[in-house]
Short mmCIF file of C-alpha atoms in Angstrom, two decimals:
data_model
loop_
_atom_site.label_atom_id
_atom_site.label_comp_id
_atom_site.label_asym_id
_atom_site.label_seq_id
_atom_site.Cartn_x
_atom_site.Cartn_y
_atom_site.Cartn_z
CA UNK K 256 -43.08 29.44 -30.01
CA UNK K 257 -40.13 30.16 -32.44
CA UNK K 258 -40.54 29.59 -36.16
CA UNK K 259 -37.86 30.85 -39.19
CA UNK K 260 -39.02 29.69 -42.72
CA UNK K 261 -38.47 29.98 -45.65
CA UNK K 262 -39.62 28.04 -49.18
CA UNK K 263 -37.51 24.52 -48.51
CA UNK K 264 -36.82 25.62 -44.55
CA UNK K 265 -38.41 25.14 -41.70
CA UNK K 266 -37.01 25.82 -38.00
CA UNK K 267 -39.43 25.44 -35.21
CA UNK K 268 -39.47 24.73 -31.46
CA UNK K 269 -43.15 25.09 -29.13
CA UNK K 270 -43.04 25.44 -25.23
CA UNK K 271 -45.91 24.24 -25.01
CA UNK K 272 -48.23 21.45 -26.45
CA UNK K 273 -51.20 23.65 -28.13
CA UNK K 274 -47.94 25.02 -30.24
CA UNK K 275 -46.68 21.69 -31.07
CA UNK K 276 -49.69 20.62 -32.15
CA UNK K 277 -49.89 23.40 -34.65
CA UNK K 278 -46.13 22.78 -35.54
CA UNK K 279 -46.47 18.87 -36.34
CA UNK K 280 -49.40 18.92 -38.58
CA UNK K 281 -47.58 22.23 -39.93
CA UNK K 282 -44.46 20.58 -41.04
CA UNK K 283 -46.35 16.98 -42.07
CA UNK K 284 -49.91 15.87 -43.06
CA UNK K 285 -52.56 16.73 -40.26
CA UNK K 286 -52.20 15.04 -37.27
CA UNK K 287 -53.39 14.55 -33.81
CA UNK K 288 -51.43 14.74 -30.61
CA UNK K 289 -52.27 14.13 -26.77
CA UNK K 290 -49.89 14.60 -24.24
CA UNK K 291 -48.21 12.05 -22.06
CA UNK K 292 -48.16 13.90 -19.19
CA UNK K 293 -49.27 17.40 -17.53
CA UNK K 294 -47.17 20.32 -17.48
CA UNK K 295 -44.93 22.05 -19.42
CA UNK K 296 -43.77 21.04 -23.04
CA UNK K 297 -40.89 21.19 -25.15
CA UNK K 298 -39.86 19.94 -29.27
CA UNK K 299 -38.31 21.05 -31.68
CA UNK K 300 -38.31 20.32 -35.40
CA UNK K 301 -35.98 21.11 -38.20
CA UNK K 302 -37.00 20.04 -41.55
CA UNK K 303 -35.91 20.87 -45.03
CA UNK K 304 -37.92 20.10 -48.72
CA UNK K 305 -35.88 18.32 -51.40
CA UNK K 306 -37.64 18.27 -54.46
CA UNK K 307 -40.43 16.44 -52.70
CA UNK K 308 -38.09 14.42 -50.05
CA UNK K 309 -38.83 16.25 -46.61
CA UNK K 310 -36.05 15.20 -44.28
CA UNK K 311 -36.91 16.66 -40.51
CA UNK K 312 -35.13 16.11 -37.58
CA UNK K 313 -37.57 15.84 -34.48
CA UNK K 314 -36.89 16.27 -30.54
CA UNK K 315 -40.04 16.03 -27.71
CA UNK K 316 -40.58 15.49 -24.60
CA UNK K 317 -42.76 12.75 -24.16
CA UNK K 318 -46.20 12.50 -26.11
CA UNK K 319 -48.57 10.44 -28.98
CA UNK K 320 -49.15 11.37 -32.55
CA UNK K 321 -52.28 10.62 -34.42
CA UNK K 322 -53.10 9.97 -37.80
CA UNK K 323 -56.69 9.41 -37.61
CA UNK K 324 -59.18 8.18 -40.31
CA UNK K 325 -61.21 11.37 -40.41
CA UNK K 326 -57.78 13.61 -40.33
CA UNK K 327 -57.23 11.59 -43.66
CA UNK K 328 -60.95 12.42 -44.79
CA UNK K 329 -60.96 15.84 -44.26
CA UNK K 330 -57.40 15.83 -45.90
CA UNK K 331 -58.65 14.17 -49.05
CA UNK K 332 -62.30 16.90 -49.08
CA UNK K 333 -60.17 20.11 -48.59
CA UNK K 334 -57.59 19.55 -50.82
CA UNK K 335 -60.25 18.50 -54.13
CA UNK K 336 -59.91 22.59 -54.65
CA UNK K 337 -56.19 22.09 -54.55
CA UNK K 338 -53.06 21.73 -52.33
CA UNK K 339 -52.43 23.82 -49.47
CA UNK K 340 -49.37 25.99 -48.92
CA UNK K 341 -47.09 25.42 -45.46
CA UNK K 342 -44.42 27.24 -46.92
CA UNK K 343 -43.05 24.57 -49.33
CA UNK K 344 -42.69 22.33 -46.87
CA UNK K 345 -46.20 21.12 -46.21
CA UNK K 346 -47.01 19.64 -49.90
CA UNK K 347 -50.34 19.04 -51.52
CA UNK K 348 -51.99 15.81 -48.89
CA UNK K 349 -53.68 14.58 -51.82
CA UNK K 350 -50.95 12.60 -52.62
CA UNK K 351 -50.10 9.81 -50.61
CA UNK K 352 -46.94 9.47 -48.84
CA UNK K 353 -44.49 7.35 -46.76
CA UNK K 354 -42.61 8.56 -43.90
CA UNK K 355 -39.43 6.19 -42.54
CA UNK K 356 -38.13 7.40 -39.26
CA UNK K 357 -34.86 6.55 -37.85
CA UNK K 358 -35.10 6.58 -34.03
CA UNK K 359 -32.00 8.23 -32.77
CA UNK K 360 -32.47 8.40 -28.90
CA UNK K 361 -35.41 7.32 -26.53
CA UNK K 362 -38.30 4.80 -26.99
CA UNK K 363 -41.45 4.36 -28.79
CA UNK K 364 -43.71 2.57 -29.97
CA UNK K 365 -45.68 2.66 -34.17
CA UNK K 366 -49.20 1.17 -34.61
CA UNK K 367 -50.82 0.99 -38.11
CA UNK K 368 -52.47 -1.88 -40.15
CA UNK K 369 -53.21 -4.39 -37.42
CA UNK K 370 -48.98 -4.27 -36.11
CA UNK K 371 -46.84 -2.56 -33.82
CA UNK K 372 -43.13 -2.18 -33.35
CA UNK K 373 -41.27 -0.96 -30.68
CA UNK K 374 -39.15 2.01 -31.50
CA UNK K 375 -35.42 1.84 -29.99
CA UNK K 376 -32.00 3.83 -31.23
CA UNK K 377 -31.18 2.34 -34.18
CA UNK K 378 -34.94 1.55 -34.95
CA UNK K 379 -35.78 1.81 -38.89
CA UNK K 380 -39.46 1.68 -39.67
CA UNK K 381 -42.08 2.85 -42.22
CA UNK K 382 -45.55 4.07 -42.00
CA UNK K 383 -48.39 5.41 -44.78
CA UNK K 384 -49.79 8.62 -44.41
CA UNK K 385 -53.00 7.40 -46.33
CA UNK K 386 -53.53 5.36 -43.49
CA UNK K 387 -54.45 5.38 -40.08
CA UNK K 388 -51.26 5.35 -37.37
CA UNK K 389 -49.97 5.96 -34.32
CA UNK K 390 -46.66 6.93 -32.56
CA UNK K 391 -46.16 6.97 -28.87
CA UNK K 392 -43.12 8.21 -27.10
CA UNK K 393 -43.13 7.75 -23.35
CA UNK K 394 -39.64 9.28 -23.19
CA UNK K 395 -37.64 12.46 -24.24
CA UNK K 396 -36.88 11.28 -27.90
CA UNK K 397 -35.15 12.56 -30.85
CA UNK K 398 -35.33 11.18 -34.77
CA UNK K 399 -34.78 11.62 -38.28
CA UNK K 400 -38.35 11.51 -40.13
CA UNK K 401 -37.81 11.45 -44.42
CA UNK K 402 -41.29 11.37 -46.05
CA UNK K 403 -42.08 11.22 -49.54
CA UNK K 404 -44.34 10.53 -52.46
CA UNK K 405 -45.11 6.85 -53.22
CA UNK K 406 -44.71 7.55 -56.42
CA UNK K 407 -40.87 7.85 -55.76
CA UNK K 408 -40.83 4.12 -54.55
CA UNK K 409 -40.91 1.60 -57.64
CA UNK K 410 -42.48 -0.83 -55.77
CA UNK K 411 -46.22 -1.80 -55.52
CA UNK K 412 -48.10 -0.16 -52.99
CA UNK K 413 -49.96 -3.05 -51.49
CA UNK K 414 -47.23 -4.94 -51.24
CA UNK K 415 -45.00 -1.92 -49.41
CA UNK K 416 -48.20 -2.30 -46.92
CA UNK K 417 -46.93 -5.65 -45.51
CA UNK K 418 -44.18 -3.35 -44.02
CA UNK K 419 -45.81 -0.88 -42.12
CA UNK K 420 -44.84 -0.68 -38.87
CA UNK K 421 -42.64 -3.33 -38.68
CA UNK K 422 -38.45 -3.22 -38.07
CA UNK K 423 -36.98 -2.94 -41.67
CA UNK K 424 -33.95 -4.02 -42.55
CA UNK K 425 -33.39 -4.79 -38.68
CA UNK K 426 -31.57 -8.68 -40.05
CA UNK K 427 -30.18 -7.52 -42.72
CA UNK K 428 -26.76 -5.96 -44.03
CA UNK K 429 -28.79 -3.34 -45.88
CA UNK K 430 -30.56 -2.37 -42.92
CA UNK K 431 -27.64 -0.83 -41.11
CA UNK K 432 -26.02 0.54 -44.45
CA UNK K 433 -29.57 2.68 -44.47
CA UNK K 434 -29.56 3.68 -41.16
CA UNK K 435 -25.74 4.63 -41.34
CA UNK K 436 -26.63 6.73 -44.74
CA UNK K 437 -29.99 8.30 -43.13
CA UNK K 438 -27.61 9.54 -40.12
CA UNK K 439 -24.91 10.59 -41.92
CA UNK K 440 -27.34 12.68 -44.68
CA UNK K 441 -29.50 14.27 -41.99
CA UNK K 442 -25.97 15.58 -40.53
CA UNK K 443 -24.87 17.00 -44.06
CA UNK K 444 -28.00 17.64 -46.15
CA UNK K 445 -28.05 21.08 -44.21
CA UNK K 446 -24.85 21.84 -45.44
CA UNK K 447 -25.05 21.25 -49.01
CA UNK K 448 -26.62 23.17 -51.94
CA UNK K 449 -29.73 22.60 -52.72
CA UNK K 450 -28.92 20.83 -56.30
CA UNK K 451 -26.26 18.64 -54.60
CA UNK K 452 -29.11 18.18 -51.91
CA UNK K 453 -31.84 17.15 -54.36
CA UNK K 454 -29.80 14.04 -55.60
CA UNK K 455 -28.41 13.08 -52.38
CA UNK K 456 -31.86 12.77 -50.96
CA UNK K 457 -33.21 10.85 -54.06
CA UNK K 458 -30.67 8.30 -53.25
CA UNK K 459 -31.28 7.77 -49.78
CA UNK K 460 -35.22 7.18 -50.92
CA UNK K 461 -33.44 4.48 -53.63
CA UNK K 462 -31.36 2.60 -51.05
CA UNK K 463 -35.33 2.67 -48.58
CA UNK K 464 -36.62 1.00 -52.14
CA UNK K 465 -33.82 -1.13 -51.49
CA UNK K 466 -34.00 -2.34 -48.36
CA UNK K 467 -37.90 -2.66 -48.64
CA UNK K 468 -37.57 -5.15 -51.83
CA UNK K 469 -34.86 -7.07 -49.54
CA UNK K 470 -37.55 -7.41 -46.49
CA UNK K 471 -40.48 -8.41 -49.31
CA UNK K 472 -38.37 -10.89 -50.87
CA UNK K 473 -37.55 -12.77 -47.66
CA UNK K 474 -41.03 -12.36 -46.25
CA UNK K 475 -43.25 -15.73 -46.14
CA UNK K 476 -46.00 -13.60 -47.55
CA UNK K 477 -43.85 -12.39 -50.62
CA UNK K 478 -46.00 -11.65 -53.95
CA UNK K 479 -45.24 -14.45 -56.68
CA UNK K 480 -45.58 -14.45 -60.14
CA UNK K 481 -47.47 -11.45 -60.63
CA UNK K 482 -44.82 -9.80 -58.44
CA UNK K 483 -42.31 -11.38 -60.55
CA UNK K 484 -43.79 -10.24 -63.87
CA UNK K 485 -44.30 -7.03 -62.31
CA UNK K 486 -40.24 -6.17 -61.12
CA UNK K 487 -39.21 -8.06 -65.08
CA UNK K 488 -41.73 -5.61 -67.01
CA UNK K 489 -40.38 -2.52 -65.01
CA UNK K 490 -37.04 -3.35 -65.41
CA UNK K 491 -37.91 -3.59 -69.30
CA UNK K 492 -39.28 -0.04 -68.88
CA UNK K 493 -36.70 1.11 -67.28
CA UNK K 494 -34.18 -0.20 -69.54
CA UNK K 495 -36.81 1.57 -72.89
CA UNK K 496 -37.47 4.88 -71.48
CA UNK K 497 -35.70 6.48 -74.63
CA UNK K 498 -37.90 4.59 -76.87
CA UNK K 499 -41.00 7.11 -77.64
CA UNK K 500 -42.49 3.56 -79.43
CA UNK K 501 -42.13 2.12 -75.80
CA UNK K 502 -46.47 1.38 -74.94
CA UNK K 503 -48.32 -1.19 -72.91
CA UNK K 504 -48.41 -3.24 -76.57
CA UNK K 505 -44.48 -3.22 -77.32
CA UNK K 506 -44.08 -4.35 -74.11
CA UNK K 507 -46.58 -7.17 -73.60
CA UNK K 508 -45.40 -8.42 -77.08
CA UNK K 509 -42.16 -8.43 -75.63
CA UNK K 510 -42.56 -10.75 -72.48
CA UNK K 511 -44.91 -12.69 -74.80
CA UNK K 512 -48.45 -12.28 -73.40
CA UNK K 513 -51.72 -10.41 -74.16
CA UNK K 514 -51.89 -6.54 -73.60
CA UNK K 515 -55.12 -7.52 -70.84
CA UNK K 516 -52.91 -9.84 -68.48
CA UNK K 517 -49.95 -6.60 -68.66
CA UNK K 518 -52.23 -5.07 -67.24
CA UNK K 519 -53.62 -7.55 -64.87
CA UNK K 520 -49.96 -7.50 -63.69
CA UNK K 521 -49.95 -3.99 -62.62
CA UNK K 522 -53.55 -4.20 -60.76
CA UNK K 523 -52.97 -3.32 -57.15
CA UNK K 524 -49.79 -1.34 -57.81
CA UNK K 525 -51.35 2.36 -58.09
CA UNK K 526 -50.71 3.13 -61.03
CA UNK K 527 -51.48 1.97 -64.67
CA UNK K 528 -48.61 0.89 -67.15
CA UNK K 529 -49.06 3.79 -69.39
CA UNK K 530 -48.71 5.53 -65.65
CA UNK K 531 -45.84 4.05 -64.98
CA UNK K 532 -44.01 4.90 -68.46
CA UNK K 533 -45.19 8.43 -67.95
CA UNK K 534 -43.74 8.31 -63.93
CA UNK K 535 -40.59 6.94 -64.57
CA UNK K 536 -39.66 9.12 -67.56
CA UNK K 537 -40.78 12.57 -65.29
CA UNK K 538 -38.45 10.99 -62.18
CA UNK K 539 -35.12 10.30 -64.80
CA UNK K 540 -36.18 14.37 -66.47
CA UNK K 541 -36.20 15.61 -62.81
CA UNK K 542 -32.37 14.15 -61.82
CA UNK K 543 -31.28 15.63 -65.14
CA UNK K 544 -32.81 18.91 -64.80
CA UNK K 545 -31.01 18.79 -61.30
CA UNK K 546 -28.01 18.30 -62.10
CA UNK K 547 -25.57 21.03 -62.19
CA UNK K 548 -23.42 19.19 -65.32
CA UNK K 549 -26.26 18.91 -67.05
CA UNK K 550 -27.53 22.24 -66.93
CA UNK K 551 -26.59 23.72 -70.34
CA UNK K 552 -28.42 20.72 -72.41
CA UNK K 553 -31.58 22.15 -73.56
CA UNK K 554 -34.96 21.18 -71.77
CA UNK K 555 -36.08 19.53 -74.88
CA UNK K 556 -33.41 17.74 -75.47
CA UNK K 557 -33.41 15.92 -71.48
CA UNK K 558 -37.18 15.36 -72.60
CA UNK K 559 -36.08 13.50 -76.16
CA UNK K 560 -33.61 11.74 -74.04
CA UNK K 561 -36.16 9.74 -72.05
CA UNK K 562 -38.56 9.02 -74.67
CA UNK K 563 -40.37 12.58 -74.91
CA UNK K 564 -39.73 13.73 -77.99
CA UNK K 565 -42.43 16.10 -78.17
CA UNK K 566 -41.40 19.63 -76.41
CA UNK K 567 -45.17 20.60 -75.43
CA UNK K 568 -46.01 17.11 -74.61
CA UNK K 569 -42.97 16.93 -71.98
CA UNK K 570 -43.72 20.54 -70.84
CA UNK K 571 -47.43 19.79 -70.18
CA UNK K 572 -46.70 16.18 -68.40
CA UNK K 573 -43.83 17.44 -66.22
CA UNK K 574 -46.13 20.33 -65.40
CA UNK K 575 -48.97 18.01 -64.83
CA UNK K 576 -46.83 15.30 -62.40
CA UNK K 577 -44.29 17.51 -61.03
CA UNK K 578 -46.06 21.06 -60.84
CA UNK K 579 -43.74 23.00 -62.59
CA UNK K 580 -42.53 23.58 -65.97
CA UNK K 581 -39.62 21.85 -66.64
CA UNK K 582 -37.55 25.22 -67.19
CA UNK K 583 -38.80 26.65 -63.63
CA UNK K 584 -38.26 23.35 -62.32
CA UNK K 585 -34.26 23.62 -63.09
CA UNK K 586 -34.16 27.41 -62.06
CA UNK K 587 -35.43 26.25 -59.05
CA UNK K 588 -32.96 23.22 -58.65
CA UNK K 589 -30.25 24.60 -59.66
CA UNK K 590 -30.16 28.02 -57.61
#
């Protein structure tokens, strides 16, 4: 088995399938895998951390992956003493994640949540790590895998699970844009720094919110009104986040109803409004802090910007959602 890595790097191939093993659950969250045949074994993964958006590129000879229900039990028991370390690559499994994978060549097939979709070049689909899966190749196969925090995708998360392992974006315009941008990034995210790299990965994860609103939208079994309250009242955050009088009462008085049904709105989307404020002011800090014409405004004055007025506040938040202070965070970024 070969292996070079480094903090946001990871270059690996196994000749055989007890090092795959080791490599797959290495590079994602704990998995499973069996084989499709006997004798020798062969894959290869390349995958690279941006700011929480792993793109990999994966090649195999044929085999299954597993994401099985106690994996994702013992995930959630050994990381309640904290997150383990892969290298940078690897994050903390106590959050919950969604991997899209953009078949490139060879066939599968993804199970999870009652559905399966057969996996052919070209193939778009999205899974849930907090979930049980399963992917079957019964061919040499090569794809592009991008996983990331939910919390990166402004969209409920119940309603995101009507999507799992199904085609996205397969009828659509959007569809192909997505899988054109996802082929043409995983070509030149290697090649750019890692600032440049941070942002361009960010948006690819924006256009996959994209495309997923687009499939939910035209879906029979579309949310209604509490979906439609919940898109208006984010938009209204998102279009506040400078206002540090923005709260779950400003904004219920502002779509004219009652503080309790605000937050009846939000039940079932995984996080809380106050959450959500909190979220989406960390996520528009982070792209600042990124970027490289940004980087001599002052940390406290990125945090003002977006509502966060308060220096140890914003320090102590973005530490608390991000993991870093918001200082190390930009060393980091911009490097």
């Amino acid at each position: 088995m070969f292996l070079r890595r480094t903090k946001m790097l990871l270059e690996s191939t196994a000749s055989d399938f007890d090092g795959w093993q080791a490599l797959v659950s290495d590079s994602f969250v704990p998995l499973d895998t069996e084989p499709a045949r006997r004798g020798g074994f062969r894959g290869a993964i390349s995958a690279r951390d941006y700011d929480s958006v792993v793109m990999s590129h994966i090649s195999a000879n044929p085999h299954a992956v597993l994401r099985t229900p106690e994996l994702i039990g013992a995930d959630s028991l050994s990381n309640a003493t904290g997150p383990s370390d892969a290298g940078g690559l690897k994050v903390g499994s106590s959050t919950n994640y969604y991997k899209v994978s953009l078949q490139l060549n060879g066939h599968g097939l993804l199970i999870q949540d009652g559905r399966e979709v057969s996996l052919a070049p070209g193939s778009l689909a999205i899974y849930d790590t907090s979930r049980p899966y399963t992917l079957s190749f019964d061919c040499d196969f090569s794809s592009y895998v991008m996983m990331f925090p939910q919390s990166r995708v402004n969209l409920p998360t119940d309603t995101v699970g009507q999507l799992t392992a199904t085609s996205i974006g397969a009828d659509h315009q959007l569809g192909a844009v997505a899988t054109q941008i996802i082929t043409q990034a995983g070509a030149m995210l290697p090649t750019l720094n890692r600032s440049i790299g941070i942002r361009l990965a960010g948006n690819v994860v924006d256009l996959l919110t994209t495309v997923m609103a687009d499939e939910l939208a035209e879906s029979e079994d579309a949310p209604g009104e509490r979906q439609r309250l919940w898109t208006e009242v984010t938009s209204y955050i998102d279009a506040n986040l400078a206002d540090p009088q923005l709260t779950p009462s400003t904004i219920a008085a502002a779509h004219f109803m009652s503080v309790r049904t605000l937050h009846q709105v939000f039940e079932g989307s995984g996080e809380t409004v106050s959450g959500e404020i909190r979220r989406r002011r960390i996520a528009a800090c982070r792209q600042d802090l990124a970027d490289p014409q940004k980087s001599q405004v002052p940390v406290a004055a990125i945090g003002a910007r977006w509502g966060l007025s308060d220096p140890a506040h914003f320090s102590r938040l973005f530490r608390s959602l991000v993991g870093s202070p918001p200082a190390q965070f930009r060393r980091s970024a911009l490097r």
